[in-house]
Amino acid sequence: MSEKLRFETYEAPAGGWGAAKATAKILLEQSVAVKGSQALLKMNHPDGFKCPSCAWPNPDREKKLEFCENGAKALAVEATRKRASRAFFAQYSVSELMTQSDYWLEEQGRLTEPMRYDPATDHYVPVSWGDAYKLIAAELNALESPDQAEFYTSGRTSNEAAFLYSVFVREFGTNNFPDCSNMCHEPTSRGLPMSIGIGKGTVVIGDFAKAEAIFIIGQNTGTNSPRMMSELVNARKRNAPIVAVNPMPERALIRFTEPQDVLEMATFGSTPISNEFVHVKIGGDAAFLKGIMKVLFERHAVGEVVLDEAFIRDHTHGFEALKADIENTAWDDIIRVSGIAEEQIRRCADVYIASNATIICFGMGVTQHQQGARVIQQIVNLLLLRGNFGKPGAGICPVRGHSNVQGDRTVGIDEKPSEAYLDQLENVFGFKPPRRHGHHVVESVRAMIDGTAKVFIGMGGNFIHAIPDTKAAYEAMSRLNLTVGIATKLNRGHLVHGKQALILPVIARSEIDRQASGEQFVTIEDAMSNVTASRGVLEPASPDLRSEIEIVCGMARATLPESVVPWDSFIADYNLIRDKIAAVYPDLFSGFNERIKAPGGFHLSNPPRERKWNTETGRANFLLFPGLDENKPVGGAEMFRLSTVRSHDQYNTTIYSNSDRYRGVYDGRMVLFMNEDDMRACNIASRALVALETIANDGMARRVEGLTVYPYQMPRGSLAGYYPELNRLLPLGHHDEISGTPAAKSIPVRIVV
Ligand SMILES: Nc1nc2c(c(=O)[nH]1)N[C@H]1C(S)=C(S)[C@@H](COP(=O)(O)OP(=O)(O)OC[C@H]3O[C@@H](n4cnc5c(=O)[nH]c(N)nc54)[C@H](O)[C@@H]3O)O[C@H]1N2
Ligand SMILES: Nc1nc2c(c(=O)[nH]1)N[C@H]1C(S)=C(S)[C@@H](COP(=O)(O)OP(=O)(O)OC[C@H]3O[C@@H](n4cnc5c(=O)[nH]c(N)nc54)[C@H](O)[C@@H]3O)O[C@H]1N2
Ligand SMILES: [Mo]
């Protein structure tokens, strides 16, 4: 066991004073107590900026403050006084930096000017913006085919920057758009259209106040979308039941104190959250969902009115096939695979049947499996059976991650663009976009491993530590001709670099963006399809930063001297970019610049809310899930399923501290959460040090050493540990069948003592 690592069960409710204390602590650590607190007042306000942390929308009721502990942390590390300046890069060689932890790298603070890798000295050295663009242009134009370049996007990028990036890359000639969404909600984006004709959620925030029941499947709400807790607290206060489905008994899903509720804070009160906590096995959700549907069909068979038959008749397709499939699924198998007793499944079915308007929310615990997209389709089936679309208080709610991951997709970051969209792009801009589909994340990594990819450009994010198979990915990235990281902070992706490498520092979301026509704002789309403006309020961390928009235009001008796109005008006035977005997507964005003036922005059209289904059948489709297994069986009795999750103190690959308060872990992240009966069966003592090995049939050995075993309420056969440390165990080929999303929540492993 590492010297400092310790465990201490967290007994208090989540949120509350613990959250208030943690907020103050991070502002102090980053030396931004005053500046940060002032900026927090502007966060998620109509005249301020959108929180860079998660994609949860603003509430529709008046609230003075709209931020949470983790939003405050995200802001504090962005507004930090610390700087990774040229002096810092002169002090450390890249090889020296490689020996530091990810935590240490980000702790060096904000990047201040563009840097180029100098192989002669193994240091990053300053480079002018002009020379940086020239280098990118030279490398891109030297490729035999535009398809040898990979253009990554992470979901913090604004609509305007993402749109221009997609125009630049398509004019350059490829659809290679690996995107953070490919590792996240891609099973939603690909699976939902087959069911309901749109790859987005169908609820709006106001539906939460009208829901009669809320299900939360595979999502750690209190940590990853803390502002959503207000909706859950309110639901419980008006007696709407909540069912949480999770292999980890996440603290906030059990009991929560709203940190902004003065009375609850003063009285040390709290609200119980889940009426039913469903302690499902990893990968057991499809079985659980089928179990609830089985109860519905049983009761329907004996004449009870538990289905919305008019809705099923008028709006759906495939009912009989679903009924047959569910009736042929045996209770024994449902119980074995889900790990849930029949009694509890029946109680959850009762909750569902008693509710006339149900919302089902889900997160990475659902998407990151080999059948993630098909599990989502089972969630839809369950909702369709009681007509839970197109009525107030009901619908499906994929809880998106990055604050603009949904918007980036809407405005063109898509490796499989539709023909209609490409035609429109051609009409509006007058160049011929490439028609062949490009690479998603897993395909782009394969291309790097094969040696066909030569250039990687990362618009934000930390690709190298977000993707599977860390070791193979390091080797592949190092072989590239050029790697470019467009970033606010230093991360591993800048150190595992190609023969040439650039780090291009950007103005952050919370900072003022001044251009020729004055201060600019950008827009984002939250997880419920609201498009809102975001205006920075802080001075940029350095005068040498550029906006993401300027950088895209700079790369485009240098790379495409004959371009037909007016790049310079876009830099001067972001309204002109929004006009082009409106021209390319008239159905969604016509009148963009006018509509965005409304304080709460505007809502993008969502056909299922009106019971309109843009599917091949013209109806909502009941789709089948073959069997019950979300993951292919590999290995025998020694096999465990490992879920890689976020701690309370990280934002994806950015680690705020090495502790995970609600799960009782302090000062260490090399932890393995394990069931005590499993520990006894394997003869493993509490705090023992173990290694994990991946069970895979691809001839590659993957092993991580030095994990401390922490006896925890995990279902038997299910293990959990932290992302990104355990990504080296995740095989590139282990992904969702429909969408290609890495199955990071169900890695088959064996424990080595
Ligand atoms: N503070 C903070 N906020 C964030 C992020 C962050 O890192 N930090 N990341 C952002 C991003 S990009 C995203 S995508 C979201 C991620 O937010 P979440 O979707 O909450 O993601 P995770 O923390 O990876 O894990 C989700 C939950 O799934 C559970 N789980 C694991 N396996 C299974 C399973 O088989 N079935 C079920 N039912 N549950 C399972 C885990 O126990 C965990 O509670 O949050 C966003 N917001
Ligand atoms: N094993 C495992 N792997 C996973 C997951 C998992 O649950 N388990 N989750 C997956 C998911 S859901 C996601 S979304 C991905 C996340 O993958 P990414 O989005 O690639 O990763 P982040 O850690 O969010 O990226 C952090 C970096 O973004 C840069 N940055 C921050 N703000 C800005 C900005 O405003 N502009 C620019 N240009 N750069 C900025 C900073 O340099 C920072 O270092 O990881 C995936 N990988
Ligand atoms: Mo994500």
GROMACS .gro file of C-alpha atoms and ligand atoms in nm, residues 180-181 183-185 364 368 400-402 405 646 651-652 723, ligand 3:
model
   16
  180CYS     CA    1  -1.448   1.270  -2.719
  181SER     CA    2  -1.811   1.175  -2.778
  183MET     CA    3  -1.571   0.748  -2.591
  184CYS     CA    4  -1.876   0.881  -2.414
  185HIS     CA    5  -2.237   0.913  -2.539
  364MET     CA    6  -2.140   0.606  -1.867
  368GLN     CA    7  -1.951   0.197  -2.201
  400ARG     CA    8  -2.398   1.432  -2.139
  401GLY     CA    9  -2.048   1.493  -2.015
  402HIS     CA   10  -1.849   1.783  -2.158
  405VAL     CA   11  -2.013   1.778  -2.649
  646ARG     CA   12  -1.416   0.900  -1.209
  651TYR     CA   13  -1.238   1.619  -1.436
  652ASN     CA   14  -1.171   1.338  -1.680
  723TYR     CA   15  -0.979   0.618  -1.508
  756MO      MO   16  -1.763   1.217  -2.153
   0.00000   0.00000   0.00000
